[in-house]
């Protein structure tokens, strides 16, 4: 262990989030960013493409797929490695090629201190517009590294109570009634189910699930409803069916219609497609009851943390969601989950070739460990 890490460990500075800035300056003044060799330590970013194998064919409007491309990143610093990941489902516009192009531009050599998250992330963000998943992969690796330096998981550094993690929802795909019933029974350990609506058979889908279980249901319409009165009628019916909230009921562009829905709806209306980054939150607070934060949309853990705090300050509900991801990005998102109202972190449960182990779902509840950083290890 380096002198610097010993310093943090034994000085007690590693213990809590409130003193983190102090401990950062403490590193600078009481120890140096020098390796034992005397050379300054520097951060090295590595990345490699990886294809996630889905356990079941994933079908959206016009296409089906059995894999999701991701980019796995690592930042090495002073003998420690922080892990990160970019997940890039094709409909969002990023790819392993665009991520490789972006990550090739990243040069962390001018930063000698990984704790300067604000500066490093501003630099990453300045390299190109967009590329949110690629940016998230650096941000997550950086957070993992910093957590490992101070030997604490991020939920602790953020001051969150790990017993307050929510249950994660588990998505039941649209299918024939017989298959839906089988899927619901297979999802036995999950306490909340998530259903994608926005088609002709919305009521049939809910009735089918209700024929086999009383569990609460979250509904995601993915902008599918076109008429606000029809949407309100449907939400009023869903409220009688044990539905908890409705995500992105209409097009993100139908701002006035959604604001009207939120005002009249008996259920919370959550913005997902409409809320990408922190700059969308203030406007969303006038339209939605809450927001769905995803690391791959907002550029990583630091922005997700800021978004969650801003949304709460504005009186909004907060949900944390995901793409199809390994336990790396899922565990990173899970660190934030104790401060959210709802979590939809089932992405790693849908793949067969996860190379990490991290956050577990125990009896439906997200369960954080004491592992430092984002709380993962290689399988
Ligand atoms: Mg959604």
Short mmCIF file of C-alpha atoms and ligand atoms in Angstrom, two decimals:
data_model
loop_
_atom_site.label_atom_id
_atom_site.label_comp_id
_atom_site.label_asym_id
_atom_site.label_seq_id
_atom_site.Cartn_x
_atom_site.Cartn_y
_atom_site.Cartn_z
CA UNK A 1 0.00 0.00 0.00
CA UNK A 2 1.34 3.40 -0.87
CA UNK A 3 2.18 5.95 1.77
CA UNK A 4 -0.62 8.12 0.54
CA UNK A 5 -3.20 5.44 1.00
CA UNK A 6 -1.80 4.58 4.40
CA UNK A 7 -2.11 8.23 5.26
CA UNK A 8 -5.77 8.26 4.32
CA UNK A 9 -6.51 5.01 6.03
CA UNK A 10 -4.87 5.79 9.33
CA UNK A 11 -5.63 9.48 9.54
CA UNK A 12 -9.35 8.75 9.58
CA UNK A 13 -9.84 11.09 6.65
CA UNK A 14 -11.25 8.31 4.53
CA UNK A 15 -14.31 7.94 6.70
CA UNK A 16 -16.98 10.26 5.35
CA UNK A 17 -18.26 12.32 2.49
CA UNK A 18 -18.47 15.62 4.27
CA UNK A 19 -14.74 15.75 4.79
CA UNK A 20 -13.83 14.51 1.35
CA UNK A 21 -12.71 17.91 0.04
CA UNK A 22 -10.62 18.37 3.18
CA UNK A 23 -9.07 14.96 2.71
CA UNK A 24 -8.27 15.86 -0.88
CA UNK A 25 -6.39 18.94 0.18
CA UNK A 26 -4.88 16.81 2.92
CA UNK A 27 -3.41 14.54 0.31
CA UNK A 28 -1.84 17.46 -1.41
CA UNK A 29 -0.29 18.99 1.65
CA UNK A 30 0.50 15.98 3.77
CA UNK A 31 1.54 13.54 1.14
CA UNK A 32 2.45 13.84 -2.47
CA UNK A 33 1.22 12.21 -5.61
CA UNK A 34 4.49 10.39 -5.88
CA UNK A 35 5.03 6.72 -6.37
CA UNK A 36 7.57 4.99 -4.20
CA UNK A 37 9.89 5.29 -7.17
CA UNK A 38 9.69 9.06 -6.76
CA UNK A 39 8.00 9.53 -10.12
CA UNK A 40 4.66 11.35 -10.14
CA UNK A 41 1.73 8.93 -10.34
CA UNK A 42 -0.44 9.38 -13.42
CA UNK A 43 -3.75 7.98 -14.59
CA UNK A 44 -3.82 5.67 -17.60
CA UNK A 45 -7.06 4.93 -19.41
CA UNK A 46 -7.56 1.63 -21.23
CA UNK A 47 -10.66 0.43 -23.07
CA UNK A 48 -11.89 -2.57 -25.00
CA UNK A 49 -15.13 -3.49 -26.79
CA UNK A 50 -17.29 -6.28 -25.40
CA UNK A 51 -20.59 -7.75 -26.58
CA UNK A 52 -23.19 -8.62 -23.98
CA UNK A 53 -25.13 -11.80 -24.76
CA UNK A 54 -28.79 -11.38 -23.89
CA UNK A 55 -30.54 -14.32 -22.27
CA UNK A 56 -33.69 -13.62 -24.30
CA UNK A 57 -34.27 -11.92 -27.65
CA UNK A 58 -34.95 -8.23 -27.00
CA UNK A 59 -37.68 -6.75 -29.18
CA UNK A 60 -38.49 -3.09 -29.69
CA UNK A 61 -40.72 -1.43 -32.27
CA UNK A 62 -38.90 -2.33 -35.49
CA UNK A 63 -36.11 -4.69 -34.55
CA UNK A 64 -34.94 -7.58 -32.41
CA UNK A 65 -31.47 -8.24 -31.10
CA UNK A 66 -29.59 -10.77 -29.01
CA UNK A 67 -26.54 -8.69 -28.09
CA UNK A 68 -25.77 -5.22 -26.72
CA UNK A 69 -22.40 -3.61 -27.51
CA UNK A 70 -20.51 -2.12 -24.59
CA UNK A 71 -17.08 -0.63 -24.03
CA UNK A 72 -15.21 -1.68 -20.89
CA UNK A 73 -12.80 0.88 -19.46
CA UNK A 74 -10.10 0.87 -16.80
CA UNK A 75 -8.15 3.71 -15.23
CA UNK A 76 -4.90 2.59 -13.65
CA UNK A 77 -3.27 4.82 -11.05
CA UNK A 78 -0.59 4.05 -8.54
CA UNK A 79 -1.18 0.30 -8.57
CA UNK A 80 -4.97 0.54 -8.39
CA UNK A 81 -7.51 -0.03 -11.19
CA UNK A 82 -10.90 1.66 -11.45
CA UNK A 83 -13.46 -0.04 -13.70
CA UNK A 84 -15.99 1.63 -15.97
CA UNK A 85 -18.41 0.78 -18.75
CA UNK A 86 -20.32 2.37 -21.63
CA UNK A 87 -23.48 0.55 -22.71
CA UNK A 88 -24.67 1.48 -26.18
CA UNK A 89 -27.99 0.05 -27.34
CA UNK A 90 -28.15 0.89 -31.07
CA UNK A 91 -31.21 3.19 -30.89
CA UNK A 92 -29.28 5.74 -28.81
CA UNK A 93 -26.71 6.50 -31.51
CA UNK A 94 -23.42 5.57 -29.86
CA UNK A 95 -21.39 2.53 -30.89
CA UNK A 96 -18.15 0.78 -30.03
CA UNK A 97 -16.63 2.72 -32.92
CA UNK A 98 -17.77 6.15 -31.69
CA UNK A 99 -16.77 5.25 -28.13
CA UNK A 100 -13.29 4.15 -29.28
CA UNK A 101 -12.90 7.40 -31.20
CA UNK A 102 -13.95 9.43 -28.20
CA UNK A 103 -11.87 7.51 -25.65
CA UNK A 104 -8.79 7.78 -27.88
CA UNK A 105 -8.95 11.54 -27.36
CA UNK A 106 -8.90 11.25 -23.57
CA UNK A 107 -5.50 12.11 -22.09
CA UNK A 108 -5.51 12.08 -18.30
CA UNK A 109 -1.78 12.70 -18.01
CA UNK A 110 -2.24 16.37 -17.15
CA UNK A 111 -4.18 15.41 -14.00
CA UNK A 112 -2.03 14.17 -11.16
CA UNK A 113 -4.88 13.96 -8.65
CA UNK A 114 -7.86 11.64 -9.30
CA UNK A 115 -9.85 13.49 -6.61
CA UNK A 116 -10.21 16.51 -8.88
CA UNK A 117 -13.41 14.97 -10.25
CA UNK A 118 -14.98 18.29 -11.11
CA UNK A 119 -12.03 19.36 -13.29
CA UNK A 120 -11.45 15.95 -14.86
CA UNK A 121 -15.10 15.47 -15.76
CA UNK A 122 -15.33 19.01 -17.18
CA UNK A 123 -12.30 18.16 -19.34
CA UNK A 124 -13.89 14.86 -20.51
CA UNK A 125 -17.10 16.71 -21.31
CA UNK A 126 -15.22 19.36 -23.30
CA UNK A 127 -13.67 16.83 -25.71
CA UNK A 128 -16.83 16.44 -27.81
CA UNK A 129 -20.56 16.98 -27.62
CA UNK A 130 -22.78 13.93 -27.02
CA UNK A 131 -20.94 10.64 -26.36
CA UNK A 132 -22.75 10.38 -23.02
CA UNK A 133 -22.15 6.65 -22.57
CA UNK A 134 -18.46 6.95 -23.48
CA UNK A 135 -18.15 9.83 -21.01
CA UNK A 136 -19.95 7.76 -18.37
CA UNK A 137 -17.41 4.96 -18.82
CA UNK A 138 -14.57 7.31 -17.82
CA UNK A 139 -16.59 8.86 -14.98
CA UNK A 140 -17.47 5.44 -13.53
CA UNK A 141 -13.85 4.22 -13.71
CA UNK A 142 -12.72 7.43 -12.03
CA UNK A 143 -15.25 7.05 -9.23
CA UNK A 144 -14.24 3.42 -8.76
CA UNK A 145 -10.60 4.46 -8.55
CA UNK A 146 -11.23 7.26 -6.04
CA UNK A 147 -13.33 4.95 -3.87
CA UNK A 148 -10.54 2.39 -3.92
CA UNK A 149 -7.95 5.01 -2.93
CA UNK A 150 -9.94 5.94 0.18
CA UNK A 151 -11.16 2.34 0.55
CA UNK A 152 -14.82 3.29 0.77
CA UNK A 153 -17.87 2.60 -1.42
CA UNK A 154 -19.55 5.60 -3.00
CA UNK A 155 -22.84 5.23 -1.15
CA UNK A 156 -20.83 5.93 2.02
CA UNK A 157 -18.85 8.78 0.49
CA UNK A 158 -22.18 10.30 -0.53
CA UNK A 159 -23.48 9.87 3.01
CA UNK A 160 -26.24 7.42 2.06
CA UNK A 161 -27.73 4.70 4.25
CA UNK A 162 -27.29 1.39 2.51
CA UNK A 163 -30.28 -0.17 4.27
CA UNK A 164 -32.49 2.32 2.39
CA UNK A 165 -31.96 0.81 -1.06
CA UNK A 166 -35.23 0.30 -2.94
CA UNK A 167 -36.54 -2.89 -4.50
CA UNK A 168 -35.64 -3.06 -8.15
CA UNK A 169 -38.38 -3.55 -10.68
CA UNK A 170 -38.10 -6.38 -13.18
CA UNK A 171 -39.38 -5.95 -16.73
CA UNK A 172 -42.00 -8.31 -18.09
CA UNK A 173 -41.81 -8.16 -21.90
CA UNK A 174 -44.90 -7.94 -24.06
CA UNK A 175 -45.93 -11.39 -25.23
CA UNK A 176 -48.88 -13.74 -25.50
CA UNK A 177 -50.93 -14.11 -22.28
CA UNK A 178 -49.60 -17.62 -21.70
CA UNK A 179 -45.95 -16.51 -22.00
CA UNK A 180 -46.58 -13.41 -19.86
CA UNK A 181 -47.99 -15.60 -17.09
CA UNK A 182 -44.88 -17.82 -17.22
CA UNK A 183 -42.58 -14.76 -17.10
CA UNK A 184 -44.45 -13.31 -14.11
CA UNK A 185 -44.10 -16.58 -12.21
CA UNK A 186 -40.37 -16.71 -13.10
CA UNK A 187 -39.96 -13.20 -11.67
CA UNK A 188 -41.03 -14.51 -8.28
CA UNK A 189 -38.21 -12.86 -6.22
CA UNK A 190 -38.97 -9.36 -7.54
CA UNK A 191 -41.35 -7.21 -5.52
CA UNK A 192 -42.20 -4.75 -8.33
CA UNK A 193 -42.82 -5.55 -11.97
CA UNK A 194 -42.28 -3.20 -14.89
CA UNK A 195 -44.43 -3.36 -18.00
CA UNK A 196 -43.96 -1.61 -21.32
CA UNK A 197 -47.27 -0.25 -22.61
CA UNK A 198 -48.21 1.97 -25.54
CA UNK A 199 -49.80 -0.55 -27.89
CA UNK A 200 -53.26 -1.85 -28.72
CA UNK A 201 -53.28 -4.47 -25.96
CA UNK A 202 -52.39 -2.32 -22.92
CA UNK A 203 -55.35 -3.36 -20.77
CA UNK A 204 -55.02 -7.00 -21.78
CA UNK A 205 -51.36 -6.98 -20.70
CA UNK A 206 -52.21 -5.57 -17.25
CA UNK A 207 -55.19 -7.92 -16.81
CA UNK A 208 -53.00 -10.90 -17.71
CA UNK A 209 -50.44 -9.96 -15.05
CA UNK A 210 -53.21 -9.31 -12.53
CA UNK A 211 -54.55 -12.81 -13.18
CA UNK A 212 -51.38 -14.24 -11.61
CA UNK A 213 -50.06 -11.64 -9.14
CA UNK A 214 -51.00 -8.65 -6.95
CA UNK A 215 -47.46 -7.14 -7.02
CA UNK A 216 -47.18 -3.41 -7.71
CA UNK A 217 -46.53 -2.58 -11.36
CA UNK A 218 -44.62 0.32 -12.92
CA UNK A 219 -45.65 1.26 -16.41
CA UNK A 220 -43.33 2.61 -19.11
CA UNK A 221 -45.09 3.89 -22.23
CA UNK A 222 -41.91 5.02 -24.06
CA UNK A 223 -43.81 8.00 -25.62
CA UNK A 224 -46.39 5.61 -27.06
CA UNK A 225 -49.72 7.32 -26.28
CA UNK A 226 -50.82 9.98 -28.77
CA UNK A 227 -53.89 11.59 -27.19
CA UNK A 228 -53.90 13.24 -23.77
CA UNK A 229 -57.52 12.43 -22.88
CA UNK A 230 -57.04 8.80 -23.86
CA UNK A 231 -53.83 8.79 -21.80
CA UNK A 232 -55.61 10.21 -18.75
CA UNK A 233 -58.46 7.69 -19.07
CA UNK A 234 -55.89 4.90 -19.23
CA UNK A 235 -53.92 6.24 -16.24
CA UNK A 236 -57.12 6.49 -14.19
CA UNK A 237 -57.84 2.86 -14.99
CA UNK A 238 -54.23 1.85 -14.23
CA UNK A 239 -54.55 3.56 -10.83
CA UNK A 240 -57.29 1.04 -9.99
CA UNK A 241 -54.96 -1.82 -10.98
CA UNK A 242 -52.13 -1.34 -8.48
CA UNK A 243 -49.92 0.64 -10.85
CA UNK A 244 -47.35 2.82 -9.03
CA UNK A 245 -46.31 5.36 -11.68
CA UNK A 246 -46.31 5.96 -15.43
CA UNK A 247 -43.09 6.69 -17.29
CA UNK A 248 -42.95 8.88 -20.41
CA UNK A 249 -46.64 8.51 -21.40
CA UNK A 250 -46.43 10.70 -24.51
CA UNK A 251 -43.81 12.18 -26.83
CA UNK A 252 -41.20 14.20 -24.99
CA UNK A 253 -42.13 17.03 -27.38
CA UNK A 254 -45.78 17.06 -26.20
CA UNK A 255 -44.80 19.31 -23.31
CA UNK A 256 -48.19 20.96 -22.73
CA UNK A 257 -50.09 17.68 -22.97
CA UNK A 258 -47.80 15.97 -20.45
CA UNK A 259 -47.95 18.93 -18.06
CA UNK A 260 -51.76 18.70 -18.23
CA UNK A 261 -51.59 14.94 -17.63
CA UNK A 262 -49.33 15.39 -14.60
CA UNK A 263 -51.70 17.96 -13.16
CA UNK A 264 -54.70 15.68 -13.56
CA UNK A 265 -53.17 12.24 -13.09
CA UNK A 266 -53.78 10.20 -9.93
CA UNK A 267 -50.33 8.59 -10.49
CA UNK A 268 -46.87 10.20 -10.66
CA UNK A 269 -45.71 10.89 -14.22
CA UNK A 270 -41.98 10.25 -14.73
CA UNK A 271 -39.85 11.73 -17.51
CA UNK A 272 -37.27 9.44 -19.11
CA UNK A 273 -36.68 10.21 -22.80
CA UNK A 274 -37.37 13.89 -22.00
CA UNK A 275 -34.70 14.08 -19.30
CA UNK A 276 -31.19 13.31 -20.44
CA UNK A 277 -28.81 15.48 -18.44
CA UNK A 278 -28.76 17.90 -15.53
CA UNK A 279 -29.65 20.80 -17.81
CA UNK A 280 -33.07 19.17 -18.42
CA UNK A 281 -34.09 18.89 -14.78
CA UNK A 282 -35.34 22.42 -14.06
CA UNK A 283 -37.61 22.43 -17.12
CA UNK A 284 -38.81 18.89 -16.32
CA UNK A 285 -39.88 20.01 -12.84
CA UNK A 286 -42.64 22.08 -14.47
CA UNK A 287 -43.89 19.12 -16.54
CA UNK A 288 -43.26 15.85 -14.68
CA UNK A 289 -43.64 14.52 -11.14
CA UNK A 290 -40.23 12.85 -11.31
CA UNK A 291 -37.28 11.87 -13.46
CA UNK A 292 -35.61 8.62 -14.48
CA UNK A 293 -31.83 9.08 -14.15
CA UNK A 294 -29.55 6.78 -16.14
CA UNK A 295 -25.75 6.95 -16.05
CA UNK A 296 -25.53 6.36 -19.81
CA UNK A 297 -27.79 9.35 -20.52
CA UNK A 298 -26.28 11.86 -18.14
CA UNK A 299 -22.57 11.01 -18.47
CA UNK A 300 -21.93 9.14 -15.25
CA UNK A 301 -22.13 9.07 -11.47
CA UNK A 302 -21.17 12.67 -10.76
CA UNK A 303 -23.89 14.10 -12.95
CA UNK A 304 -26.38 11.50 -11.73
CA UNK A 305 -25.65 12.56 -8.16
CA UNK A 306 -26.14 16.21 -9.04
CA UNK A 307 -29.37 15.47 -10.93
CA UNK A 308 -30.80 13.47 -8.03
CA UNK A 309 -30.07 16.29 -5.58
CA UNK A 310 -31.45 18.96 -7.88
CA UNK A 311 -34.62 16.98 -8.59
CA UNK A 312 -35.23 16.42 -4.88
CA UNK A 313 -34.64 20.08 -4.14
CA UNK A 314 -37.28 20.86 -6.75
CA UNK A 315 -39.72 18.49 -5.03
CA UNK A 316 -39.56 15.77 -7.65
CA UNK A 317 -39.53 12.00 -7.37
CA UNK A 318 -36.29 10.31 -8.40
CA UNK A 319 -35.91 7.00 -10.16
CA UNK A 320 -32.65 5.34 -11.19
CA UNK A 321 -32.69 3.25 -14.38
CA UNK A 322 -30.25 1.49 -16.66
CA UNK A 323 -29.52 0.00 -20.07
CA UNK A 324 -28.48 -3.60 -20.64
CA UNK A 325 -25.19 -3.45 -18.73
CA UNK A 326 -22.75 -5.61 -16.81
CA UNK A 327 -22.61 -5.48 -13.03
CA UNK A 328 -20.07 -2.67 -13.47
CA UNK A 329 -22.46 0.10 -14.55
CA UNK A 330 -25.34 -1.42 -12.58
CA UNK A 331 -23.32 -1.40 -9.35
CA UNK A 332 -22.22 2.17 -10.04
CA UNK A 333 -25.87 3.25 -10.39
CA UNK A 334 -26.85 1.21 -7.34
CA UNK A 335 -24.52 3.32 -5.17
CA UNK A 336 -26.98 6.17 -5.67
CA UNK A 337 -30.09 4.06 -5.13
CA UNK A 338 -30.60 4.70 -1.38
CA UNK A 339 -31.64 8.27 -2.24
CA UNK A 340 -34.08 7.28 -4.98
CA UNK A 341 -37.78 6.53 -4.74
CA UNK A 342 -37.66 3.72 -7.28
CA UNK A 343 -35.00 1.69 -9.05
CA UNK A 344 -35.08 -0.17 -12.32
CA UNK A 345 -31.67 -1.84 -12.22
CA UNK A 346 -32.23 -5.21 -13.86
CA UNK A 347 -29.87 -4.78 -16.86
CA UNK A 348 -27.20 -7.18 -15.59
CA UNK A 349 -29.79 -9.85 -14.84
CA UNK A 350 -30.66 -10.09 -18.54
CA UNK A 351 -27.20 -11.13 -19.79
CA UNK A 352 -25.30 -14.41 -19.77
CA UNK A 353 -21.68 -13.18 -19.91
CA UNK A 354 -21.25 -10.66 -17.09
CA UNK A 355 -17.53 -10.49 -16.25
CA UNK A 356 -18.04 -8.66 -12.94
CA UNK A 357 -19.85 -9.41 -9.73
CA UNK A 358 -21.21 -6.55 -7.68
CA UNK A 359 -24.55 -5.36 -6.40
CA UNK A 360 -26.92 -8.23 -5.73
CA UNK A 361 -30.68 -8.38 -5.71
CA UNK A 362 -31.75 -10.17 -2.52
CA UNK A 363 -35.48 -10.87 -2.18
CA UNK A 364 -36.07 -8.19 -4.78
CA UNK A 365 -34.09 -5.52 -2.91
CA UNK A 366 -30.89 -3.91 -4.18
CA UNK A 367 -28.18 -4.95 -1.78
CA UNK A 368 -24.95 -2.97 -1.55
CA UNK A 369 -21.69 -4.43 -0.26
CA UNK A 370 -18.78 -2.85 1.60
CA UNK A 371 -16.46 -3.23 -1.38
CA UNK A 372 -14.84 0.14 -2.15
CA UNK A 373 -15.54 2.32 -5.16
CA UNK A 374 -18.49 1.07 -7.17
CA UNK A 375 -18.43 -2.22 -5.29
CA UNK A 376 -17.40 -4.78 -7.91
CA UNK A 377 -14.77 -7.39 -8.49
CA UNK A 378 -13.81 -9.39 -11.57
CA UNK A 379 -15.48 -12.80 -11.65
MG1 LIG B 1 -38.14 4.37 -19.78
#
